[in-house]
Amino acid sequence: MQELHDAPLAPLTTFRLGGPATRLITATTDAEVIDAVREADAAGVPLLVIGGGSNLVIGDKGFDGTALRIATTGFELNGTTLELAAGEVWADAVARTVEAGLAGVECLSGIPGSAGATPIQNVGAYGQEVSATITEVVAYDRRAGETVTLTNEECAFSYRHSRFKADPERYVVLRVRFLLEDADGLSAPLRYAETARALGVEPGDRVPLATARETVLKLRAGKGMVLDPEDHDTWSAGSFFTNPILTDAEFDAFRARAGERLGDGVEPPAYPAGQGRTKTSAAWLIDKAGFTKGYGTGPARISTKHTLALTNRGAATTEDLLALAREVVTGVREAFGITLVNEPVTVGVSL
């Protein structure tokens, strides 16, 4: 277990932003993770758990406490059952499942971050969410002081949400278990229209796993959503805002405002989100409110490839990023009456 003091945290995030931690511990086994958590809790020291850093916005002043970087490894495949250590690189793990001919997470290819973070956020993209394949999550329960195993149902998954996100100070994820599908080398049924169009098939069709993965990677790269140290469009947290889910009344009011602003013939994106609820597109809202690709003149700007990504152009501070985020939130609210919610976790700062 490695320990550093006054340790820079910016290099541990995909934004490359944030000040130092008073103390940084890197744990490579579950036992080391648990020991570090117990030590911090016993001493009453604030604890920041870091995985791949792809969903993290750390303030410029840093973190006054113990930052715990989880660097555990473990990829165990038994038939269609997969167990990943929390520190496994998610994108690499997905690639290995595709190589093994197993379906279920291939459309989550290229997503940065660690395996342990996926159930917290219920990571999803291109028609797949990890909640569809996760069977169990092994975690250290800080309140009970013991390791627990939570079933899929007990994780309380919903859109970009879970039991872990609802109670962020309670659990530290150690291992994630999945049940994948052997579909004779084919993908799971495609559920995202953009992916199906790119493949020239219909939603619900299956395609070779490798083809699905390659297509998703190409789509993500075109939006700056695959990490590339040389491309500042990827110095981001991916989608900075979640897609708003509105009640019927809220969506009707939104549609009316969109018509007033953009013309009666314009219909905002609408996707079913359960009884009496509709999901709309945050990217559409941002763009139509006037924040187009590449918006901004400072060191933090909207990606030139995707309006939903806020980026560090190389010399930004966290305050630069937050100023841009607040400008976008205010502009969308004034234009359409909808308040966007940030997807990344903020540490020592808020919108």
CSV table of C-alpha atoms in Angstrom, one decimal:
chain,number,residue,atom,x,y,z
A,1,MET,CA,0.0,0.0,0.0
A,2,GLN,CA,1.6,3.3,-1.1
A,3,GLU,CA,1.1,6.4,0.9
A,4,LEU,CA,1.9,10.0,-0.2
A,5,HIS,CA,1.4,13.4,1.5
A,6,ASP,CA,0.3,16.6,-0.1
A,7,ALA,CA,-0.3,14.5,-3.2
A,8,PRO,CA,-1.6,16.0,-6.5
A,9,LEU,CA,-5.1,14.6,-7.5
A,10,ALA,CA,-5.5,16.3,-10.9
A,11,PRO,CA,-3.4,13.5,-12.7
A,12,LEU,CA,-5.9,11.0,-11.2
A,13,THR,CA,-8.9,12.6,-13.0
A,14,THR,CA,-9.8,12.7,-16.7
A,15,PHE,CA,-10.4,16.5,-16.3
A,16,ARG,CA,-6.8,16.8,-15.0
A,17,LEU,CA,-8.2,19.3,-12.5
A,18,GLY,CA,-8.1,19.8,-8.8
A,19,GLY,CA,-5.8,20.5,-5.9
A,20,PRO,CA,-3.8,18.1,-3.7
A,21,ALA,CA,-5.0,15.7,-1.0
A,22,THR,CA,-3.5,15.9,2.5
A,23,ARG,CA,-2.8,12.2,2.1
A,24,LEU,CA,-3.1,9.7,-0.8
A,25,ILE,CA,-3.2,6.0,-0.3
A,26,THR,CA,-3.1,3.6,-3.2
A,27,ALA,CA,-4.6,0.2,-2.3
A,28,THR,CA,-4.0,-2.9,-4.4
A,29,THR,CA,-6.0,-5.5,-2.5
A,30,ASP,CA,-9.5,-5.6,-1.0
A,31,ALA,CA,-7.9,-6.0,2.5
A,32,GLU,CA,-5.8,-2.8,2.0
A,33,VAL,CA,-8.9,-0.9,0.8
A,34,ILE,CA,-10.8,-2.0,3.9
A,35,ASP,CA,-7.9,-1.2,6.3
A,36,ALA,CA,-7.6,2.3,4.8
A,37,VAL,CA,-11.3,3.0,5.1
A,38,ARG,CA,-11.4,1.7,8.7
A,39,GLU,CA,-8.4,3.8,9.7
A,40,ALA,CA,-9.9,7.0,8.3
A,41,ASP,CA,-13.3,6.3,9.8
A,42,ALA,CA,-11.8,5.5,13.2
A,43,ALA,CA,-9.8,8.7,13.2
A,44,GLY,CA,-12.7,10.8,11.9
A,45,VAL,CA,-10.7,11.8,8.8
A,46,PRO,CA,-12.7,12.7,5.7
A,47,LEU,CA,-12.3,10.0,3.0
A,48,LEU,CA,-12.4,10.4,-0.8
A,49,VAL,CA,-12.5,7.2,-2.8
A,50,ILE,CA,-11.0,7.4,-6.3
A,51,GLY,CA,-11.3,4.9,-9.1
A,52,GLY,CA,-10.6,5.9,-12.6
A,53,GLY,CA,-11.3,9.6,-11.9
A,54,SER,CA,-13.6,9.8,-15.0
A,55,ASN,CA,-16.6,11.1,-13.1
A,56,LEU,CA,-14.9,13.5,-10.6
A,57,VAL,CA,-14.6,17.2,-10.3
A,58,ILE,CA,-12.2,18.2,-7.5
A,59,GLY,CA,-12.0,21.8,-6.2
A,60,ASP,CA,-8.8,23.8,-6.8
A,61,LYS,CA,-8.1,23.7,-3.0
A,62,GLY,CA,-7.9,19.9,-3.2
A,63,PHE,CA,-9.1,17.6,-0.4
A,64,ASP,CA,-8.4,18.0,3.2
A,65,GLY,CA,-8.4,14.3,4.2
A,66,THR,CA,-7.4,10.9,3.0
A,67,ALA,CA,-7.8,10.1,-0.7
A,68,LEU,CA,-8.0,6.4,-1.4
A,69,ARG,CA,-7.2,5.3,-4.9
A,70,ILE,CA,-8.5,1.8,-5.5
A,71,ALA,CA,-6.0,-0.1,-7.8
A,72,THR,CA,-7.2,-3.6,-7.1
A,73,THR,CA,-7.1,-6.2,-10.0
A,74,GLY,CA,-9.0,-9.2,-10.8
A,75,PHE,CA,-10.9,-10.5,-13.9
A,76,GLU,CA,-12.5,-13.9,-13.2
A,77,LEU,CA,-14.7,-15.4,-16.0
A,78,ASN,CA,-16.5,-18.7,-15.3
A,79,GLY,CA,-18.8,-19.6,-18.2
A,80,THR,CA,-21.1,-16.5,-18.5
A,81,THR,CA,-20.4,-15.3,-15.0
A,82,LEU,CA,-17.9,-12.5,-14.6
A,83,GLU,CA,-16.4,-11.0,-11.4
A,84,LEU,CA,-14.4,-7.8,-11.6
A,85,ALA,CA,-12.3,-6.2,-8.9
A,86,ALA,CA,-13.3,-2.6,-8.3
A,87,GLY,CA,-9.9,-1.3,-9.6
A,88,GLU,CA,-10.1,-3.1,-13.0
A,89,VAL,CA,-10.1,-0.7,-16.0
A,90,TRP,CA,-13.6,-0.9,-17.3
A,91,ALA,CA,-12.8,-0.4,-21.0
A,92,ASP,CA,-10.2,-3.2,-20.8
A,93,ALA,CA,-12.7,-5.5,-19.1
A,94,VAL,CA,-15.3,-5.0,-21.7
A,95,ALA,CA,-12.8,-5.7,-24.5
A,96,ARG,CA,-12.0,-9.0,-22.8
A,97,THR,CA,-15.7,-10.0,-22.6
A,98,VAL,CA,-16.1,-9.4,-26.3
A,99,GLU,CA,-13.0,-11.4,-27.0
A,100,ALA,CA,-14.5,-14.2,-24.9
A,101,GLY,CA,-17.7,-14.1,-27.1
A,102,LEU,CA,-20.0,-12.9,-24.4
A,103,ALA,CA,-22.7,-10.3,-24.8
A,104,GLY,CA,-24.2,-7.8,-22.5
A,105,VAL,CA,-21.7,-4.9,-22.1
A,106,GLU,CA,-20.3,-4.5,-25.6
A,107,CYS,CA,-22.1,-1.2,-26.1
A,108,LEU,CA,-20.4,0.1,-23.0
A,109,SER,CA,-17.0,-0.1,-24.8
A,110,GLY,CA,-14.6,2.8,-24.5
A,111,ILE,CA,-16.2,4.2,-21.3
A,112,PRO,CA,-13.4,5.4,-19.1
A,113,GLY,CA,-13.1,4.7,-15.4
A,114,SER,CA,-13.0,1.6,-13.1
A,115,ALA,CA,-15.3,-1.4,-12.8
A,116,GLY,CA,-16.1,-0.4,-9.2
A,117,ALA,CA,-17.6,2.9,-10.3
A,118,THR,CA,-20.1,1.3,-12.8
A,119,PRO,CA,-22.8,0.2,-10.3
A,120,ILE,CA,-22.6,3.5,-8.4
A,121,GLN,CA,-23.6,5.6,-11.4
A,122,ASN,CA,-25.4,2.7,-13.2
A,123,VAL,CA,-23.2,3.4,-16.1
A,124,GLY,CA,-25.0,3.3,-19.5
A,125,ALA,CA,-24.6,4.2,-23.1
A,126,TYR,CA,-25.9,3.2,-26.5
A,127,GLY,CA,-28.9,1.3,-25.1
A,128,GLN,CA,-27.1,-0.7,-22.4
A,129,GLU,CA,-26.8,-0.1,-18.6
A,130,VAL,CA,-24.8,-2.2,-16.3
A,131,SER,CA,-27.9,-2.8,-14.1
A,132,ALA,CA,-29.1,-5.2,-16.8
A,133,THR,CA,-26.2,-7.6,-16.3
A,134,ILE,CA,-25.0,-7.0,-12.7
A,135,THR,CA,-26.1,-9.8,-10.3
A,136,GLU,CA,-24.2,-8.8,-7.2
A,137,VAL,CA,-22.0,-6.1,-5.7
A,138,VAL,CA,-19.6,-6.8,-2.9
A,139,ALA,CA,-18.9,-3.7,-0.8
A,140,TYR,CA,-17.5,-2.6,2.5
A,141,ASP,CA,-20.4,-1.2,4.6
A,142,ARG,CA,-18.8,1.6,6.6
A,143,ARG,CA,-21.9,1.9,8.8
A,144,ALA,CA,-22.0,-1.7,9.8
A,145,GLY,CA,-18.2,-2.2,9.7
A,146,GLU,CA,-18.3,-5.3,7.6
A,147,THR,CA,-18.2,-6.6,4.0
A,148,VAL,CA,-21.7,-7.2,2.5
A,149,THR,CA,-23.0,-8.6,-0.8
A,150,LEU,CA,-25.9,-6.8,-2.3
A,151,THR,CA,-28.2,-8.3,-5.0
A,152,ASN,CA,-29.2,-6.4,-8.1
A,153,GLU,CA,-32.5,-5.6,-6.5
A,154,GLU,CA,-30.9,-4.3,-3.3
A,155,CYS,CA,-28.7,-2.0,-5.4
A,156,ALA,CA,-31.9,0.0,-6.3
A,157,PHE,CA,-30.7,0.9,-9.8
A,158,SER,CA,-32.4,3.6,-11.8
A,159,TYR,CA,-31.3,6.1,-14.5
A,160,ARG,CA,-27.7,7.1,-13.6
A,161,HIS,CA,-28.5,6.3,-10.0
A,162,SER,CA,-28.2,3.6,-7.4
A,163,ARG,CA,-28.3,2.8,-3.7
A,164,PHE,CA,-24.5,3.6,-3.6
A,165,LYS,CA,-25.0,7.1,-5.1
A,166,ALA,CA,-28.0,7.8,-2.8
A,167,ASP,CA,-25.9,7.1,0.2
A,168,PRO,CA,-22.3,7.9,-0.9
A,169,GLU,CA,-20.7,7.8,2.6
A,170,ARG,CA,-21.8,4.3,3.4
A,171,TYR,CA,-20.4,1.8,0.8
A,172,VAL,CA,-17.0,1.3,-0.8
A,173,VAL,CA,-17.4,-1.1,-3.7
A,174,LEU,CA,-14.9,-4.0,-3.8
A,175,ARG,CA,-16.1,-6.4,-6.5
A,176,VAL,CA,-18.9,-6.4,-9.1
A,177,ARG,CA,-20.4,-9.6,-10.5
A,178,PHE,CA,-22.1,-9.9,-13.9
A,179,LEU,CA,-24.2,-12.5,-15.8
A,180,LEU,CA,-23.4,-12.2,-19.5
A,181,GLU,CA,-24.9,-14.0,-22.5
A,182,ASP,CA,-23.5,-16.5,-24.9
A,183,ALA,CA,-25.3,-15.7,-28.1
A,184,ASP,CA,-22.9,-17.6,-30.4
A,185,GLY,CA,-20.7,-14.5,-31.0
A,186,LEU,CA,-23.5,-12.1,-31.5
A,187,SER,CA,-24.3,-9.0,-29.5
A,188,ALA,CA,-27.3,-8.4,-27.3
A,189,PRO,CA,-30.3,-7.0,-29.2
A,190,LEU,CA,-29.4,-3.4,-30.2
A,191,ARG,CA,-31.6,-0.9,-28.3
A,192,TYR,CA,-30.2,2.4,-29.5
A,193,ALA,CA,-31.4,3.8,-32.8
A,194,GLU,CA,-28.1,5.6,-33.5
A,195,THR,CA,-26.1,2.3,-33.2
A,196,ALA,CA,-28.6,0.4,-35.3
A,197,ARG,CA,-28.4,3.1,-38.0
A,198,ALA,CA,-24.6,3.1,-38.0
A,199,LEU,CA,-24.7,-0.7,-38.5
A,200,GLY,CA,-27.4,-0.6,-41.1
A,201,VAL,CA,-29.8,-2.9,-39.1
A,202,GLU,CA,-33.0,-2.4,-37.2
A,203,PRO,CA,-33.3,-1.9,-33.4
A,204,GLY,CA,-33.7,-5.3,-31.8
A,205,ASP,CA,-31.3,-7.0,-34.2
A,206,ARG,CA,-28.1,-8.7,-33.2
A,207,VAL,CA,-24.7,-8.2,-34.9
A,208,PRO,CA,-21.3,-9.8,-34.4
A,209,LEU,CA,-19.9,-8.7,-31.0
A,210,ALA,CA,-16.7,-7.3,-32.4
A,211,THR,CA,-18.7,-5.3,-35.0
A,212,ALA,CA,-20.9,-3.8,-32.3
A,213,ARG,CA,-17.9,-2.9,-30.2
A,214,GLU,CA,-16.0,-1.3,-33.1
A,215,THR,CA,-19.1,0.7,-34.1
A,216,VAL,CA,-19.6,2.0,-30.5
A,217,LEU,CA,-15.9,3.0,-30.2
A,218,LYS,CA,-16.1,4.9,-33.5
A,219,LEU,CA,-19.3,6.7,-32.4
A,220,ARG,CA,-17.8,7.6,-29.1
A,221,ALA,CA,-14.5,8.8,-30.7
A,222,GLY,CA,-16.5,11.0,-33.0
A,223,LYS,CA,-17.9,12.7,-30.0
A,224,GLY,CA,-14.6,13.0,-28.1
A,225,MET,CA,-15.7,10.3,-25.6
A,226,VAL,CA,-12.7,8.0,-25.9
A,227,LEU,CA,-9.7,9.1,-23.9
A,228,ASP,CA,-6.8,10.5,-25.9
A,229,PRO,CA,-4.1,12.5,-24.1
A,230,GLU,CA,-3.5,14.6,-27.3
A,231,ASP,CA,-7.1,15.5,-27.8
A,232,HIS,CA,-8.4,18.2,-25.3
A,233,ASP,CA,-12.0,17.3,-26.3
A,234,THR,CA,-11.4,14.1,-24.2
A,235,TRP,CA,-10.1,16.1,-21.2
A,236,SER,CA,-13.6,15.8,-19.7
A,237,ALA,CA,-15.9,13.7,-17.7
A,238,GLY,CA,-17.9,12.6,-20.7
A,239,SER,CA,-21.5,13.8,-20.4
A,240,PHE,CA,-21.5,16.5,-17.8
A,241,PHE,CA,-25.2,16.7,-17.4
A,242,THR,CA,-27.9,14.0,-17.1
A,243,ASN,CA,-30.8,13.9,-19.4
A,244,PRO,CA,-33.8,15.5,-17.6
A,245,ILE,CA,-36.8,13.3,-16.8
A,246,LEU,CA,-40.0,15.3,-16.7
A,247,THR,CA,-43.6,14.7,-15.6
A,248,ASP,CA,-46.3,15.0,-18.3
A,249,ALA,CA,-47.1,18.5,-17.1
A,250,GLU,CA,-43.5,19.5,-17.0
A,251,PHE,CA,-42.9,18.2,-20.5
A,252,ASP,CA,-46.0,19.9,-21.9
A,253,ALA,CA,-44.7,23.2,-20.4
A,254,PHE,CA,-41.3,22.6,-21.9
A,255,ARG,CA,-42.7,21.8,-25.3
A,256,ALA,CA,-44.7,25.0,-25.3
A,257,ARG,CA,-41.6,27.0,-24.4
A,258,ALA,CA,-39.6,25.3,-27.1
A,259,GLY,CA,-42.3,26.2,-29.6
A,260,GLU,CA,-42.2,29.8,-28.6
A,261,ARG,CA,-38.4,29.9,-28.8
A,262,LEU,CA,-37.8,27.8,-31.9
A,263,GLY,CA,-41.1,27.7,-33.8
A,264,ASP,CA,-44.2,25.7,-33.7
A,265,GLY,CA,-42.8,23.0,-36.0
A,266,VAL,CA,-40.0,22.1,-33.6
A,267,GLU,CA,-40.5,19.0,-31.5
A,268,PRO,CA,-38.1,18.5,-28.6
A,269,PRO,CA,-36.7,14.9,-28.2
A,270,ALA,CA,-38.9,12.7,-26.1
A,271,TYR,CA,-38.3,9.2,-24.8
A,272,PRO,CA,-40.6,7.1,-22.5
A,273,ALA,CA,-39.3,7.1,-19.0
A,274,GLY,CA,-42.0,5.2,-17.1
A,275,GLN,CA,-45.6,6.0,-16.2
A,276,GLY,CA,-46.3,9.7,-16.7
A,277,ARG,CA,-42.7,10.6,-17.3
A,278,THR,CA,-40.7,11.6,-20.3
A,279,LYS,CA,-36.9,11.9,-20.8
A,280,THR,CA,-35.5,14.6,-23.0
A,281,SER,CA,-32.0,15.3,-24.3
A,282,ALA,CA,-29.6,17.5,-22.3
A,283,ALA,CA,-27.4,17.9,-25.4
A,284,TRP,CA,-30.4,19.2,-27.4
A,285,LEU,CA,-31.3,21.7,-24.6
A,286,ILE,CA,-27.7,23.0,-24.4
A,287,ASP,CA,-27.4,23.4,-28.2
A,288,LYS,CA,-30.8,25.1,-28.6
A,289,ALA,CA,-30.1,27.4,-25.7
A,290,GLY,CA,-27.1,28.7,-27.7
A,291,PHE,CA,-24.2,26.7,-26.3
A,292,THR,CA,-23.0,25.1,-29.5
A,293,LYS,CA,-20.0,22.9,-30.0
A,294,GLY,CA,-16.7,24.7,-29.1
A,295,TYR,CA,-18.6,27.4,-27.1
A,296,GLY,CA,-16.4,29.5,-24.9
A,297,THR,CA,-13.2,31.6,-25.1
A,298,GLY,CA,-11.5,30.6,-21.9
A,299,PRO,CA,-9.5,27.6,-20.9
A,300,ALA,CA,-12.7,25.6,-20.2
A,301,ARG,CA,-15.0,25.2,-23.2
A,302,ILE,CA,-17.7,23.0,-24.6
A,303,SER,CA,-16.2,20.1,-26.6
A,304,THR,CA,-15.9,20.8,-30.3
A,305,LYS,CA,-17.4,17.3,-30.9
A,306,HIS,CA,-20.3,17.1,-28.4
A,307,THR,CA,-22.3,19.8,-26.6
A,308,LEU,CA,-22.8,17.6,-23.6
A,309,ALA,CA,-19.1,17.5,-22.7
A,310,LEU,CA,-17.4,20.4,-20.9
A,311,THR,CA,-13.6,20.3,-21.4
A,312,ASN,CA,-10.3,21.5,-20.0
A,313,ARG,CA,-8.3,23.0,-22.9
A,314,GLY,CA,-5.1,22.4,-21.1
A,315,ALA,CA,-4.8,25.4,-18.7
A,316,ALA,CA,-8.1,25.4,-17.0
A,317,THR,CA,-8.9,25.5,-13.2
A,318,THR,CA,-11.8,23.8,-11.6
A,319,GLU,CA,-13.4,27.3,-11.1
A,320,ASP,CA,-13.1,27.9,-14.9
A,321,LEU,CA,-15.0,24.7,-15.5
A,322,LEU,CA,-17.6,25.5,-12.9
A,323,ALA,CA,-18.1,29.0,-14.3
A,324,LEU,CA,-18.9,27.5,-17.7
A,325,ALA,CA,-21.2,24.8,-16.2
A,326,ARG,CA,-23.1,27.5,-14.3
A,327,GLU,CA,-23.4,29.6,-17.5
A,328,VAL,CA,-24.9,26.6,-19.3
A,329,VAL,CA,-27.3,25.7,-16.5
A,330,THR,CA,-28.6,29.3,-16.3
A,331,GLY,CA,-28.9,29.6,-20.0
A,332,VAL,CA,-30.9,26.4,-20.4
A,333,ARG,CA,-33.2,27.3,-17.4
A,334,GLU,CA,-33.9,30.7,-18.9
A,335,ALA,CA,-34.6,29.3,-22.3
A,336,PHE,CA,-36.6,26.2,-21.4
A,337,GLY,CA,-37.5,26.3,-17.7
A,338,ILE,CA,-35.4,23.1,-17.1
A,339,THR,CA,-32.6,22.9,-14.6
A,340,LEU,CA,-29.8,20.6,-15.7
A,341,VAL,CA,-28.1,18.4,-13.1
A,342,ASN,CA,-24.4,17.6,-13.2
A,343,GLU,CA,-23.5,13.9,-13.6
A,344,PRO,CA,-19.9,14.0,-12.2
A,345,VAL,CA,-19.4,13.9,-8.5
A,346,THR,CA,-18.1,17.2,-7.1
A,347,VAL,CA,-15.6,17.4,-4.2
A,348,GLY,CA,-15.2,20.6,-2.2
A,349,VAL,CA,-17.2,22.5,-4.8
A,350,SER,CA,-20.8,22.7,-6.2
A,351,LEU,CA,-22.7,24.3,-9.0
